[in-house]
Amino acid sequence: MIINIAIDGPAGAGKSTIAKRIARQLSFIYVDTGAMYRAMAYYFIRKDIKPEETERIEEACGQADISIAYENGEQQVLLNGENVTPYLRTEEVGNMASASSVNPKVREKLVSLQQKLAASKSVVMDGRDIGTKVLPNARVKIYLTASTHTRAQRRYEELCAKGETCDLEQIEKDIAERDYRDMHREISPLAQAEDAVLVDSSHMNIEEVVERIIEIYECNSR
Ligand code: DC
């Protein structure tokens, strides 16, 4: 039987780390939908398209074929056949992804790909609109969040560990802007689905969050 778990929440809430662990524990496939929006955004950046150039975004969207593959259990995103995964986790790409994901053509294309994946395999899928739009019938829906400051601090540490120069204040400002955009866009804004369980990880470590979500999954599976 195919079972889907939807995890939504704002940037830096720890969705991907948590979703990956849960997928591993339950032997489900992990699907990072943010990486798909990032791959599309990376394509726009490469084409020197600005977030406000709607027509160019829509035209380029038709030329960008996004697919996913797995290497040693890790999701890889292919853009027109090229593995672009190593280039996706920068602030520039994240900001462009937030801005370009308001476009209905971009969303339509990626939502359809996400729904196909979830129809063929049990997945733990994370994003912004998974519980509300992509998988409205998911067995378990989680809305994972944390305070803006905690999320900025985590993103700062993640970037520092990768050796990237970064500024905590700027990251916090970017996160607040991105939250605002993701929550206020017209189509599929980031929101907690009515039947989602809220998990605030501000004062929880990774293990505690994983344990809590597995507990929710087990309750829903009885
Ligand atoms: O989760 P992330 O930071 O990798 O996502 C990057 C951007 O992609 C995010 O700011 C908004 C967009 N996104 C979206 O609109 N819908 C999703 N399901 C996932 C991401």
PDB file of N, CA and C and ligand atoms in Angstrom, residues 8 11 15 32-35 37-38 89 94 97-98 101 107 114 126-130 134 155 178 182 185, ligand 1:
ATOM      1  N   ASP A   8       5.249  20.333   5.705  1.00  0.00           N
ATOM      2  CA  ASP A   8       5.354  21.709   5.216  1.00  0.00           C
ATOM      3  C   ASP A   8       5.893  22.602   6.314  1.00  0.00           C
ATOM      4  N   ALA A  11      11.108  28.340   5.545  1.00  0.00           N
ATOM      5  CA  ALA A  11      12.525  28.092   5.274  1.00  0.00           C
ATOM      6  C   ALA A  11      13.302  27.903   6.574  1.00  0.00           C
ATOM      7  N   LYS A  15      13.011  20.986   7.795  1.00  0.00           N
ATOM      8  CA  LYS A  15      12.174  20.010   7.098  1.00  0.00           C
ATOM      9  C   LYS A  15      12.981  18.917   6.412  1.00  0.00           C
ATOM     10  N   ASP A  32      12.307  16.087  -1.879  1.00  0.00           N
ATOM     11  CA  ASP A  32      12.541  17.479  -1.497  1.00  0.00           C
ATOM     12  C   ASP A  32      12.006  18.368  -2.627  1.00  0.00           C
ATOM     13  N   THR A  33      10.793  18.914  -2.436  1.00  0.00           N
ATOM     14  CA  THR A  33      10.203  19.693  -3.538  1.00  0.00           C
ATOM     15  C   THR A  33      10.861  21.067  -3.674  1.00  0.00           C
ATOM     16  N   GLY A  34      11.429  21.575  -2.573  1.00  0.00           N
ATOM     17  CA  GLY A  34      12.134  22.862  -2.643  1.00  0.00           C
ATOM     18  C   GLY A  34      13.275  22.775  -3.652  1.00  0.00           C
ATOM     19  N   ALA A  35      13.932  21.603  -3.700  1.00  0.00           N
ATOM     20  CA  ALA A  35      15.063  21.428  -4.625  1.00  0.00           C
ATOM     21  C   ALA A  35      14.591  21.519  -6.073  1.00  0.00           C
ATOM     22  N   TYR A  37      12.038  23.471  -7.121  1.00  0.00           N
ATOM     23  CA  TYR A  37      11.854  24.907  -7.381  1.00  0.00           C
ATOM     24  C   TYR A  37      13.219  25.589  -7.507  1.00  0.00           C
ATOM     25  N   ARG A  38      14.180  25.095  -6.729  1.00  0.00           N
ATOM     26  CA  ARG A  38      15.529  25.669  -6.804  1.00  0.00           C
ATOM     27  C   ARG A  38      16.168  25.362  -8.160  1.00  0.00           C
ATOM     28  N   ARG A  89      21.865  24.898  -3.176  1.00  0.00           N
ATOM     29  CA  ARG A  89      21.638  25.342  -1.803  1.00  0.00           C
ATOM     30  C   ARG A  89      22.324  26.661  -1.457  1.00  0.00           C
ATOM     31  N   GLY A  94      18.007  30.162  -3.523  1.00  0.00           N
ATOM     32  CA  GLY A  94      16.840  30.077  -2.629  1.00  0.00           C
ATOM     33  C   GLY A  94      15.930  31.290  -2.790  1.00  0.00           C
ATOM     34  N   ALA A  97      14.216  31.075  -6.092  1.00  0.00           N
ATOM     35  CA  ALA A  97      13.189  30.022  -6.060  1.00  0.00           C
ATOM     36  C   ALA A  97      11.926  30.559  -5.388  1.00  0.00           C
ATOM     37  N   SER A  98      12.103  31.300  -4.302  1.00  0.00           N
ATOM     38  CA  SER A  98      10.949  31.860  -3.605  1.00  0.00           C
ATOM     39  C   SER A  98      10.208  32.836  -4.525  1.00  0.00           C
ATOM     40  N   SER A 101       8.668  30.914  -7.723  1.00  0.00           N
ATOM     41  CA  SER A 101       7.658  29.891  -7.440  1.00  0.00           C
ATOM     42  C   SER A 101       6.252  30.492  -7.309  1.00  0.00           C
ATOM     43  N   ARG A 107       4.574  26.399 -10.965  1.00  0.00           N
ATOM     44  CA  ARG A 107       3.933  25.540  -9.960  1.00  0.00           C
ATOM     45  C   ARG A 107       3.226  24.351 -10.611  1.00  0.00           C
ATOM     46  N   GLN A 114       5.421  16.114  -8.825  1.00  0.00           N
ATOM     47  CA  GLN A 114       5.384  15.659  -7.414  1.00  0.00           C
ATOM     48  C   GLN A 114       4.235  14.673  -7.189  1.00  0.00           C
ATOM     49  N   ASP A 126       8.579  17.025   1.415  1.00  0.00           N
ATOM     50  CA  ASP A 126       8.546  18.294   2.146  1.00  0.00           C
ATOM     51  C   ASP A 126       8.473  19.481   1.197  1.00  0.00           C
ATOM     52  N   GLY A 127       7.872  20.570   1.693  1.00  0.00           N
ATOM     53  CA  GLY A 127       7.706  21.763   0.859  1.00  0.00           C
ATOM     54  C   GLY A 127       6.898  22.825   1.564  1.00  0.00           C
ATOM     55  N   ARG A 128       6.043  23.512   0.789  1.00  0.00           N
ATOM     56  CA  ARG A 128       5.225  24.596   1.344  1.00  0.00           C
ATOM     57  C   ARG A 128       3.732  24.306   1.193  1.00  0.00           C
ATOM     58  N   ASP A 129       3.395  23.528   0.154  1.00  0.00           N
ATOM     59  CA  ASP A 129       1.981  23.315  -0.200  1.00  0.00           C
ATOM     60  C   ASP A 129       1.663  21.829  -0.328  1.00  0.00           C
ATOM     61  N   ILE A 130       2.436  20.993   0.337  1.00  0.00           N
ATOM     62  CA  ILE A 130       2.259  19.545   0.145  1.00  0.00           C
ATOM     63  C   ILE A 130       0.942  19.092   0.784  1.00  0.00           C
ATOM     64  N   VAL A 134      -0.580  19.612  -2.939  1.00  0.00           N
ATOM     65  CA  VAL A 134       0.022  18.514  -3.713  1.00  0.00           C
ATOM     66  C   VAL A 134      -0.549  17.162  -3.293  1.00  0.00           C
ATOM     67  N   ARG A 155      20.487  28.197   9.666  1.00  0.00           N
ATOM     68  CA  ARG A 155      20.940  28.377   8.280  1.00  0.00           C
ATOM     69  C   ARG A 155      22.361  28.954   8.286  1.00  0.00           C
ATOM     70  N   ARG A 178      11.448  35.980   2.840  1.00  0.00           N
ATOM     71  CA  ARG A 178      11.024  34.786   2.119  1.00  0.00           C
ATOM     72  C   ARG A 178       9.735  34.214   2.725  1.00  0.00           C
ATOM     73  N   ASP A 182       6.369  33.650   0.678  1.00  0.00           N
ATOM     74  CA  ASP A 182       5.810  32.291   0.584  1.00  0.00           C
ATOM     75  C   ASP A 182       4.394  32.222   1.187  1.00  0.00           C
ATOM     76  N   ARG A 185       1.715  34.707  -1.248  1.00  0.00           N
ATOM     77  CA  ARG A 185       1.525  34.624  -2.694  1.00  0.00           C
ATOM     78  C   ARG A 185       0.096  34.143  -2.972  1.00  0.00           C
TER      79      ARG A 185
HETATM   80  O1   DC B   1      12.500  24.618   0.965  1.00  0.00           O
HETATM   81  P1   DC B   1      13.444  25.471   0.118  1.00  0.00           P
HETATM   82  O2   DC B   1      14.097  26.593   0.868  1.00  0.00           O
HETATM   83  O3   DC B   1      14.434  24.634  -0.616  1.00  0.00           O
HETATM   84  O4   DC B   1      12.472  26.134  -0.992  1.00  0.00           O
HETATM   85  C1   DC B   1      12.904  27.150  -1.847  1.00  0.00           C
HETATM   86  C2   DC B   1      11.701  27.960  -2.327  1.00  0.00           C
HETATM   87  O5   DC B   1      10.886  27.166  -3.202  1.00  0.00           O
HETATM   88  C3   DC B   1      10.747  28.441  -1.245  1.00  0.00           C
HETATM   89  O6   DC B   1      11.124  29.699  -0.729  1.00  0.00           O
HETATM   90  C4   DC B   1       9.413  28.502  -1.919  1.00  0.00           C
HETATM   91  C5   DC B   1       9.517  27.489  -3.019  1.00  0.00           C
HETATM   92  N1   DC B   1       8.752  26.274  -2.735  1.00  0.00           N
HETATM   93  C6   DC B   1       7.413  26.287  -3.005  1.00  0.00           C
HETATM   94  O7   DC B   1       6.880  27.305  -3.423  1.00  0.00           O
HETATM   95  N2   DC B   1       6.673  25.153  -2.843  1.00  0.00           N
HETATM   96  C7   DC B   1       7.241  24.031  -2.374  1.00  0.00           C
HETATM   97  N3   DC B   1       6.488  22.920  -2.249  1.00  0.00           N
HETATM   98  C8   DC B   1       8.632  23.999  -2.055  1.00  0.00           C
HETATM   99  C9   DC B   1       9.362  25.154  -2.222  1.00  0.00           C
END
